Structure formats: C-alpha cells, structure tokens
Short mmCIF file of C-alpha atoms in Angstrom, two decimals:
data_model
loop_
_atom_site.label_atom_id
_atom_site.label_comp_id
_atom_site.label_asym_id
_atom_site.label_seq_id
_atom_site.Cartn_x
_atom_site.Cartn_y
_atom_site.Cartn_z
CA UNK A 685 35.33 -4.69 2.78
CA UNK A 686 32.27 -6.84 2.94
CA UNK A 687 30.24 -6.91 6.48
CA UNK A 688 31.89 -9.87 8.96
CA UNK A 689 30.27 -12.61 11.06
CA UNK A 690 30.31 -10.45 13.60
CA UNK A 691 29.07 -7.11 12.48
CA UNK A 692 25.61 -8.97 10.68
CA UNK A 693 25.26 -10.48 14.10
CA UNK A 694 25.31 -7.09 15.58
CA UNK A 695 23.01 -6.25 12.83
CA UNK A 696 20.67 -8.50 13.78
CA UNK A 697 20.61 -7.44 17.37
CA UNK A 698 20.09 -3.71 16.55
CA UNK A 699 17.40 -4.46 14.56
CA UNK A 700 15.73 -6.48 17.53
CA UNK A 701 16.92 -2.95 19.98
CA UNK A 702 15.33 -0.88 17.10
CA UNK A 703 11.42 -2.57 18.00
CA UNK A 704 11.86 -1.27 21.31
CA UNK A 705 11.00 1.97 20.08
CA UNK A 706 7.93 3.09 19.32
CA UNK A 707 6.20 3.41 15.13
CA UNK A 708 5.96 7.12 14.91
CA UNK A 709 7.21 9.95 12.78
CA UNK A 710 11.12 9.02 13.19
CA UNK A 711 11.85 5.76 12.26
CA UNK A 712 12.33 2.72 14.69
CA UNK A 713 16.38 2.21 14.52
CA UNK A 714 18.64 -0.01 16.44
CA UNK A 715 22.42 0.59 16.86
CA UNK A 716 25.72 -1.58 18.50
CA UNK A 717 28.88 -0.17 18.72
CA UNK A 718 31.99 -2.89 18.47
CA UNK A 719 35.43 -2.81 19.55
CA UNK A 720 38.11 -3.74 16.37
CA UNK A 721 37.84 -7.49 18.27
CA UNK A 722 33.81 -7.52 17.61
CA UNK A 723 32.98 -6.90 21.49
CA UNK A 724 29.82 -5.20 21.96
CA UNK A 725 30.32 -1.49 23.71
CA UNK A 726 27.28 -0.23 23.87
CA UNK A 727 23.67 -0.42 22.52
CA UNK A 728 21.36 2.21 21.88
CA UNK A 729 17.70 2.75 19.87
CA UNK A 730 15.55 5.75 19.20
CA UNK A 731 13.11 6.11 21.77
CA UNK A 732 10.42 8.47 19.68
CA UNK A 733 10.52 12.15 18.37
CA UNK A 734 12.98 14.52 20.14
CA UNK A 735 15.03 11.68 21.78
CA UNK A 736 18.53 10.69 21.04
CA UNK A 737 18.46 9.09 17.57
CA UNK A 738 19.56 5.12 18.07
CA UNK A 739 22.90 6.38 17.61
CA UNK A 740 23.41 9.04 19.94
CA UNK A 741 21.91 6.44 22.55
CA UNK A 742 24.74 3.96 22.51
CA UNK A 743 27.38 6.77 22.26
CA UNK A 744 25.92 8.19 25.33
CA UNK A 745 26.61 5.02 27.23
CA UNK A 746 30.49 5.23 26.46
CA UNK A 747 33.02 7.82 27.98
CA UNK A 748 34.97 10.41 26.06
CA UNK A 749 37.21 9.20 23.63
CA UNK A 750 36.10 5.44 24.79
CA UNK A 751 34.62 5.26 20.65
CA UNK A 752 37.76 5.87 18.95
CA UNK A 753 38.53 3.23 16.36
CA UNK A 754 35.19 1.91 17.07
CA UNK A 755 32.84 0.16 14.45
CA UNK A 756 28.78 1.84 14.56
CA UNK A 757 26.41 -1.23 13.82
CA UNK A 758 22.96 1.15 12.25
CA UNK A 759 19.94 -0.38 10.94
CA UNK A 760 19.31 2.76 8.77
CA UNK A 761 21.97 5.34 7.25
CA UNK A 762 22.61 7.99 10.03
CA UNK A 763 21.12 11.06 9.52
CA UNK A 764 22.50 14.24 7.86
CA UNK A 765 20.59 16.98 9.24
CA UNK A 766 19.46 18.64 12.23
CA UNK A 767 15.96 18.83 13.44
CA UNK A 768 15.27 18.72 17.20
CA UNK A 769 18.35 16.57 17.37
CA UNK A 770 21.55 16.90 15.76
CA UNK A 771 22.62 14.90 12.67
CA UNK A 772 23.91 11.50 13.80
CA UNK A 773 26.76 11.49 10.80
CA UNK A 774 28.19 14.32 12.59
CA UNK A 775 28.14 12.54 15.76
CA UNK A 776 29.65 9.79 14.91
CA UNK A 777 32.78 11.62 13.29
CA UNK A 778 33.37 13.47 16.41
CA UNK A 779 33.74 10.10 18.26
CA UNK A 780 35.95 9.24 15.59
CA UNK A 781 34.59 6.06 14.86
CA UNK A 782 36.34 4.23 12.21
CA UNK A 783 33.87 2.26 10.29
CA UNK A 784 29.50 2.74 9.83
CA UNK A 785 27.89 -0.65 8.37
CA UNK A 786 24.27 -0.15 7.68
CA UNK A 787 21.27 -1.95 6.24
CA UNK A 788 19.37 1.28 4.32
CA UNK A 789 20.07 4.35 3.13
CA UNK A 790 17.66 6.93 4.37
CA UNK A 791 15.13 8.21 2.11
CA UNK A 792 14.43 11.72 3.13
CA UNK A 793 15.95 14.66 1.08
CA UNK A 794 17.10 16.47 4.09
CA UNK A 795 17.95 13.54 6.24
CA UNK A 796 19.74 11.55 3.57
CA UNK A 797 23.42 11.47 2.47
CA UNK A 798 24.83 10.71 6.12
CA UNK A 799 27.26 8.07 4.23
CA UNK A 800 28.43 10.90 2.30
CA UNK A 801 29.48 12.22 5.41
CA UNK A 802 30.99 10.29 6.80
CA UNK A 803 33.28 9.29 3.99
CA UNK A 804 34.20 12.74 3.15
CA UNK A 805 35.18 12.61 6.92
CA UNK A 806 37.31 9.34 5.98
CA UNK A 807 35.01 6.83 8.03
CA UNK A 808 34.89 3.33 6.30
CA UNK A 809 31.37 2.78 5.30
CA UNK A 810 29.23 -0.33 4.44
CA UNK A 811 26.09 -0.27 3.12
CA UNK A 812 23.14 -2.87 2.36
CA UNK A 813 23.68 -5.33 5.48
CA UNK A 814 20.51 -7.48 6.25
CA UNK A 815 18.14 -5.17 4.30
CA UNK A 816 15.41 -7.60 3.59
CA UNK A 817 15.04 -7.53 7.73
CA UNK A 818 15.62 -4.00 8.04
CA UNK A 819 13.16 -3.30 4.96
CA UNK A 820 10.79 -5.38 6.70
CA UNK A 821 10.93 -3.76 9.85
CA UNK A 822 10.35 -0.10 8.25
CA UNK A 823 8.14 -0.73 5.14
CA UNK A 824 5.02 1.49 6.60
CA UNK A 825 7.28 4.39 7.63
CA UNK A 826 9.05 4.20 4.05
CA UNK A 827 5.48 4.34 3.00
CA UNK A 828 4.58 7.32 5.12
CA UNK A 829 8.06 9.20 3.34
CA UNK A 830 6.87 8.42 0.27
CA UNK A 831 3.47 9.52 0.16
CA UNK A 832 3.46 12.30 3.24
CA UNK A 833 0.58 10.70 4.94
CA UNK A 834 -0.02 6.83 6.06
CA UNK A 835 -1.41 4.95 3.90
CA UNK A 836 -5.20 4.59 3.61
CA UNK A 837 -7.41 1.80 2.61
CA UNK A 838 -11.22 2.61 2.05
CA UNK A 839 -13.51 -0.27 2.74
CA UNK A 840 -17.42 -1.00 1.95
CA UNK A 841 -19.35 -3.84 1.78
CA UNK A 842 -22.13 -3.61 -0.92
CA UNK A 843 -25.35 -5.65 -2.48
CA UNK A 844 -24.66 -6.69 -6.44
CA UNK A 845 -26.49 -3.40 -7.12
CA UNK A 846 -24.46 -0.82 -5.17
CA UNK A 847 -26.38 -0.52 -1.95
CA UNK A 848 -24.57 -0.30 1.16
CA UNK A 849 -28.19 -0.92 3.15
CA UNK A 850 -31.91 -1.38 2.70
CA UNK A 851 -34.10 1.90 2.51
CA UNK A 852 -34.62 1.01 6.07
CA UNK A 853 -30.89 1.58 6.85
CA UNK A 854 -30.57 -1.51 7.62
CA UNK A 855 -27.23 -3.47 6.69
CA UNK A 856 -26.49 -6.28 8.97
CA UNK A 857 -25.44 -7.99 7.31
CA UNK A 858 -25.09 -7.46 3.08
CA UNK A 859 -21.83 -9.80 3.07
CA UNK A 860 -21.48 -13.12 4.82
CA UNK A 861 -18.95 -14.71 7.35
CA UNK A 862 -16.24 -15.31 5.42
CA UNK A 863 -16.27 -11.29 4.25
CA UNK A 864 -16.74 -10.41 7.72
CA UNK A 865 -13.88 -12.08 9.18
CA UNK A 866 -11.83 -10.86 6.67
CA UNK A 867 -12.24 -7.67 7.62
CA UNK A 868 -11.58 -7.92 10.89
CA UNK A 869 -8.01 -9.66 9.88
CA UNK A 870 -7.33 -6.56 8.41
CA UNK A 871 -8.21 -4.44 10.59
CA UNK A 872 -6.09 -5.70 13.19
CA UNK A 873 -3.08 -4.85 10.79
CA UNK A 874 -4.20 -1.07 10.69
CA UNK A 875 -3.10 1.41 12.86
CA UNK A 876 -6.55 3.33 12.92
CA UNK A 877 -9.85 2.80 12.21
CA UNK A 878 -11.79 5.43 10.69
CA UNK A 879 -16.01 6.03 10.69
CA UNK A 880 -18.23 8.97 10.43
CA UNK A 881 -21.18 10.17 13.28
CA UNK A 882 -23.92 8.66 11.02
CA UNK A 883 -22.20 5.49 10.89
CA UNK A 884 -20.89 5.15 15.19
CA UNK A 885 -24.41 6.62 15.87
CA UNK A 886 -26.94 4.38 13.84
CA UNK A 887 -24.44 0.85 13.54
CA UNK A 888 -23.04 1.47 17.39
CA UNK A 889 -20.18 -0.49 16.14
CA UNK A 890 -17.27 -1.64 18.62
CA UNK A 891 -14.46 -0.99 15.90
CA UNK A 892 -12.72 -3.85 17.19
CA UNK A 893 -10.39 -6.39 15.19
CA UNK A 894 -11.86 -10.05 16.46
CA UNK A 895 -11.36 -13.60 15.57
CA UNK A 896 -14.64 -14.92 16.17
CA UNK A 897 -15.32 -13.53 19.88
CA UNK A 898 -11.60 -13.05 20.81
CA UNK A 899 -9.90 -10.28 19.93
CA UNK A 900 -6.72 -9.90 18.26
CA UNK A 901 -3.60 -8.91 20.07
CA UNK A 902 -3.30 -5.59 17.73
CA UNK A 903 -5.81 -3.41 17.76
CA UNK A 904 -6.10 -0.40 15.88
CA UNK A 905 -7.09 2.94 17.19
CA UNK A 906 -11.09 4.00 16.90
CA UNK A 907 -11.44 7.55 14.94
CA UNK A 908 -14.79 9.15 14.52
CA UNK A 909 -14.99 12.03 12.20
CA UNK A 910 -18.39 14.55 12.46
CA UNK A 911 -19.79 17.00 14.46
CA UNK A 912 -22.45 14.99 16.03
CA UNK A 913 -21.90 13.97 19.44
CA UNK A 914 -21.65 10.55 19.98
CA UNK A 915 -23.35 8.65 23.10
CA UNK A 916 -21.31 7.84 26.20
CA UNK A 917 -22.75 4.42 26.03
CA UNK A 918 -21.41 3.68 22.60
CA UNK A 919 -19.59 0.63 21.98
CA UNK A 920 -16.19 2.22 20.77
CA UNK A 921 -15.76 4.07 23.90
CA UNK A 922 -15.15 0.49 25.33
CA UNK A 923 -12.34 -0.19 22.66
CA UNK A 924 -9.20 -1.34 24.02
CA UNK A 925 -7.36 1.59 22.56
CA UNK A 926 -8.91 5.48 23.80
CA UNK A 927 -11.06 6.98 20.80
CA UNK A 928 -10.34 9.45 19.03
CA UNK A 929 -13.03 12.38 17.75
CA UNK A 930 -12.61 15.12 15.30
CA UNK A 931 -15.16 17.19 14.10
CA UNK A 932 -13.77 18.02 10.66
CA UNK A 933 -14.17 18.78 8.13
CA UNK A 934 -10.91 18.94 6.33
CA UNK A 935 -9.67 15.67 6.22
CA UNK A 936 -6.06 16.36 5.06
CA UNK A 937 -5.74 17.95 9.15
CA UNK A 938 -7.14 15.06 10.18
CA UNK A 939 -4.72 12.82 8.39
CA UNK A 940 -1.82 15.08 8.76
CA UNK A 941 -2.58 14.83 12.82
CA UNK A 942 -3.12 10.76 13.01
CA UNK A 943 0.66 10.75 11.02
CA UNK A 944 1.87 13.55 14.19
CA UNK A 945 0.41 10.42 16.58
CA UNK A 946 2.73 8.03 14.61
CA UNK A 947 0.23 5.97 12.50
CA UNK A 948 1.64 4.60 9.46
CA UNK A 949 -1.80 3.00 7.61
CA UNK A 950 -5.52 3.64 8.20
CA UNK A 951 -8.53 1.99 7.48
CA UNK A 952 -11.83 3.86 6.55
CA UNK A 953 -14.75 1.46 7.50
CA UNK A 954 -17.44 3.86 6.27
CA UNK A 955 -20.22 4.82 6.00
CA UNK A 956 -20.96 6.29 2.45
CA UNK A 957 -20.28 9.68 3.21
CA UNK A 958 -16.94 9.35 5.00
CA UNK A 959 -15.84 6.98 1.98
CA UNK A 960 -16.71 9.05 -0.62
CA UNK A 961 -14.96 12.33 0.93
CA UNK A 962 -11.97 10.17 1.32
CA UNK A 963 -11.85 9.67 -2.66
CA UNK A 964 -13.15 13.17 -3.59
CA UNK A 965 -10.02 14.67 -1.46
CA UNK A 966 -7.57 12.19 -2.98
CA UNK A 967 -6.94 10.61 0.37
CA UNK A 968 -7.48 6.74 -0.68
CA UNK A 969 -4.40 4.78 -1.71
CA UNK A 970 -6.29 0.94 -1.83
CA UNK A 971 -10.16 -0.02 -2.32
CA UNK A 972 -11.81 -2.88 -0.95
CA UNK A 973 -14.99 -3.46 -1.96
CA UNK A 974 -17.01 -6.45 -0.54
CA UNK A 975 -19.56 -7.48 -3.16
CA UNK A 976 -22.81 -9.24 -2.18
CA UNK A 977 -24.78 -11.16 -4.64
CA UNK A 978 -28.04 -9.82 -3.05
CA UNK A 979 -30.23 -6.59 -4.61
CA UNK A 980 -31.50 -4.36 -2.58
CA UNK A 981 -32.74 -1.56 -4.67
CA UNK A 982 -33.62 1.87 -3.38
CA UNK A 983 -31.47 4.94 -2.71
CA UNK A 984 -28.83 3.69 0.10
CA UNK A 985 -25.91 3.67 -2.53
CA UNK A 986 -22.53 2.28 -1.19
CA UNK A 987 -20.66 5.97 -2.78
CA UNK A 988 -22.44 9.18 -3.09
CA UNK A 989 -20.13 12.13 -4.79
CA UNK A 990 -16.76 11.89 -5.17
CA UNK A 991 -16.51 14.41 -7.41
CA UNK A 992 -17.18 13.09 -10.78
CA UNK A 993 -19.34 15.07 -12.97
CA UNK A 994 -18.59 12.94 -16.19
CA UNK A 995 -17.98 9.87 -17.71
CA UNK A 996 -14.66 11.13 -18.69
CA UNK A 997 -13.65 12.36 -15.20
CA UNK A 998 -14.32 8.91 -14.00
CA UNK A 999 -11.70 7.46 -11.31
CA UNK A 1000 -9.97 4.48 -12.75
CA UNK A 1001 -9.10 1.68 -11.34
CA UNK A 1002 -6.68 -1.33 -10.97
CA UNK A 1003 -7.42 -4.13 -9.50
CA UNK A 1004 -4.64 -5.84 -7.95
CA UNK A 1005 -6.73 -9.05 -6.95
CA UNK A 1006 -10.44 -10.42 -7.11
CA UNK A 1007 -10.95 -12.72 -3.61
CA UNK A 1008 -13.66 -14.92 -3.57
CA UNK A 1009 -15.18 -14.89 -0.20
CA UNK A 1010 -18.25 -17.83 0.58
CA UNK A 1011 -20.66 -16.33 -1.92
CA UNK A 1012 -18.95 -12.53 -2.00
CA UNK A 1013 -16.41 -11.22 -4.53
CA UNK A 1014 -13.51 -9.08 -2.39
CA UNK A 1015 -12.16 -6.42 -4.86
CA UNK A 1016 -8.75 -4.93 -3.99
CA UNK A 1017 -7.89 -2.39 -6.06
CA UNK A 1018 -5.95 1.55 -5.88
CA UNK A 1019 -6.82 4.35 -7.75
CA UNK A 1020 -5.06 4.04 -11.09
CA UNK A 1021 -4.76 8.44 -10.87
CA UNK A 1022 -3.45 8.24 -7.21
CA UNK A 1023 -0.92 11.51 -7.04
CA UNK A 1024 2.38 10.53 -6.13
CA UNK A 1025 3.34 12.79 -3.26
CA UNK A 1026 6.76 13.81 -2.76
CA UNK A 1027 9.10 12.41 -0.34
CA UNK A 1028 9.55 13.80 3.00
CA UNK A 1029 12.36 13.59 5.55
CA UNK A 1030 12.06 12.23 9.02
#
C-alpha cells in the first residue's frame, strides 16, 4: 500500500519537527502519529543523546491504549536496539500501532532492521517516503556512520613552488581575494575549525567564516591543537562560538571527542604541521589546496612529513575538480588510499 496524501504530508512535517533537534551523535528524527482518518495525535522529535528517540516523544504525549490502530509517521526506520534508550520498534508494537511509513532505513548494524520488527510483529510497513528530503536532512550523520569520525577537509594555501610563507614567516597573503573568500564560504559550512599553537600564536587568526566584514549566520567552532598556551588576547577567544583547546597529541582522541560534541565535518586550516599529521594519521577525507602563481623559495614548505619515505609510498590522489580562482588554481581532491572505515550504529 503506497504512502497517502496524508501520511507524505505528515512526512513532511516530521521532517520539519526532526530540525528541532540538535546534529549530534543520534540522528535528528521527526515523528507524527495519525488516527485511521489522517488526524494528527501527537508529534514528537529526538531531543539529543539519552532522550526519548522522536518516537517515544509523540507516544509519550498519548494515553494508554490511545495508539491502537494508529499509523507512526518516522523520518528514519525505528531503531532495533537498546542503548541508553530502548529500541523504538519495540515501542511501537507495544502500542500496537498498525502501520510505520518511513523515509530511510537506518544504517547502523546494531540499530538497523527495526522494519523487520515490526513486520514479524504484523505491523504494516512502508518504506522510502520523501527520502530525497530526509537524505538531505541527514547526509553528514550518514557520513559520520560510514566513516566513524566526521568528515575532514585539510586546507592550505600555497606559492607555485610549495611554500606556505616567506622565510620570514610571513604569508599574508600567498592567494588573492577570490581564494580568500572562498574559504571563508566554506568554512561557514563546517562544524569546526581546526589550527595548531604555531599557527593561532604567530597568524592571531579570528577563525571566523565572513562575507567581506559580516559574518555568516553559521559559524563553526574554533579548535586549537598544541601544548603551547595561547594568549588571552587572541582573536579566537572572541569567536562567536567558545574555543576549544587540546593539547594532543593523538589526533584520533581528538577527533573521536569533537564526534562525542556532535560535529559531523571539520575543517583543518593549518599550519604545515597540523596538516601534515592529519594525512600521516589517515585522518583527511578531502584536500584543498589553494595554488598561488607566486615563488617564494626557501624552506617554509606548505607539507612537511606525512609519512612517505618513497616514491612508491606516495599518497595518490583524485581530483574531483580544478577551480579557477582570480589568478589561483583551487584543487579539490581526496586521498585516492582513504581506508574505508566500517559502519557504526547510532
């Protein structure tokens, strides 16, 4: 039975209810429960880790026995598993609800198979309802489940000769305008921003994402990785957002902790040595490297080691797209040897 007028309407409200929650761990998910006339009962949405899940929510708001017969409106598969919470199939067999439409199945090995569930449990299911919305909505948690991590872009700017600054240590600026203010357009679509000590310390950089002198309405969260302290006059510490500071040094914690805080993609604005630990560890998903057709000479190379000793241990490359920029060339490439990690549950 394919999905009526109604129930993609409903749809299209829980997925509305579902950004009310906040991008985290869990997923953001949106739920309506209807009457067999297409009357709303209730609405729920998951409000973070160790909440109600979406569906729980609405439940909640109905007395016992009141959704009997009822149909669950879910903007991703209910869960099969317990974790802090119980799994939502579960819950909504003992309402004995009669039908679950849905927009995508859950990834996760442990969490998956709710609509297995609930069939076995002889609940009408529909699957696949507004999924281009729904995959919208979750494409940088899906992301997150598929690699264990967020996602992480390493960025440099660079003269045509590989220098990231003059033998000064100067470096404002290598690239021109139209580099520059792409940057800070991406930025803005990151959840974190990510330099070392050397780099908050000598640039004193405000880690902001601006159009021009205004900033954007996003703005991602300032990290600073190193064991130097940095001063209580610096820039960042006047960010929008409250910095963050970890001393390292193994960057996998580091990661591991920014996807606890519920950040889905970061963005590693430098310097050298920051950058290049991010490749040696295997932590870089996307490049983007901002070529300058200026030489500079001397020893301030945009990478240092990322652990190639060879020619034949070189990291490879694909570049998805060349982006002229004014007078720069915008590489955006990933790692052709990027590990695949395995999926996780939520």
């Amino acid at each position: 039975m394919a999905a009526s007028s109604a129930e993609r309407q409903a749809m299209s409200r829980a997925l509305a209810l579902a950004l009310r929650g906040p991008r985290g761990v869990n997923p953001q998910v949106g739920a309506i429960l209807l009457d067999a006339d297409g009357t709303v009962l209730a609405e729920g949405w998951h409000r973070g880790a160790g909440t109600a899940h979406a569906e729980v929510d609405a439940l909640s708001k109905l007395d016992a026995g009141a959704a009997r017969g009822a149909t669950a409106i879910v903007t991703l598969e209910p869960c099969n598993h317990t974790g802090r919470t119980g799994p939502c199939a579960q819950a909504l067999i003992d309402a004995d609800v009669a039908r679950v439409v849905y927009a995508l199945d859950d990834p996760g090995a442990l969490s998956g198979g709710g609509a297995e569930r609930l069939r076995g449990a002889g609940v009408e299911v529909e699957a696949g309802v507004e999924t281009e919305a729904a995959q919208a909505l979750l494409e940088s948690w899906f992301t997150v489940q598929r690699l264990g991590r967020p996602e992480i872009t390493v960025k440099w700017a660079q003269s045509l000769d590989g220098r990231a600054a003059a033998d000064d240590g100067s470096s404002q600026w290598i690239t021109g305008p139209a580099s520059r203010a792409d940057v800070h357009r991406r930025r803005a679509s990151a959840d974190a921003i990510i330099v070392g000590t050397g780099t908050a310390i000598a640039d004193d950089p405000a880690l902001t994402a601006r159009d021009g002198d205004t900033l954007f309405p996003t703005q991602p969260v300032p990290v600073v990785i190193g064991a130097r302290e940095v001063p209580a006059d610096a820039a960042l510490r006047r960010h929008p957002r409250e910095p963050l500071f970890y001393s390292g040094p193994d960057l996998h914690d580091i990661v591991a902790d920014l996807r606890d805080r519920g950040m889905h993609s970061l963005f590693i604005e430098g310097g050298p040595t920051l950058a290049s630990a991010f490749l040696a560890a295997g932590l870089a998903d996307r490049v983007l490297a901002y070529v300058a057709p200026v030489l500079l000479g001397g020893s301030r190379v945009a990478l240092n080691d990322i652990g190639v000793a060879s020619i034949t241990e070189a990291r490879r490359l694909v570049v998805d797209e060349w982006v002229p920029l004014g007078d720069d060339l915008l590489a955006v490439a990933r790692l052709a040897d990027a590990p695949q990690a395995q999926t996780k549950g939520s």
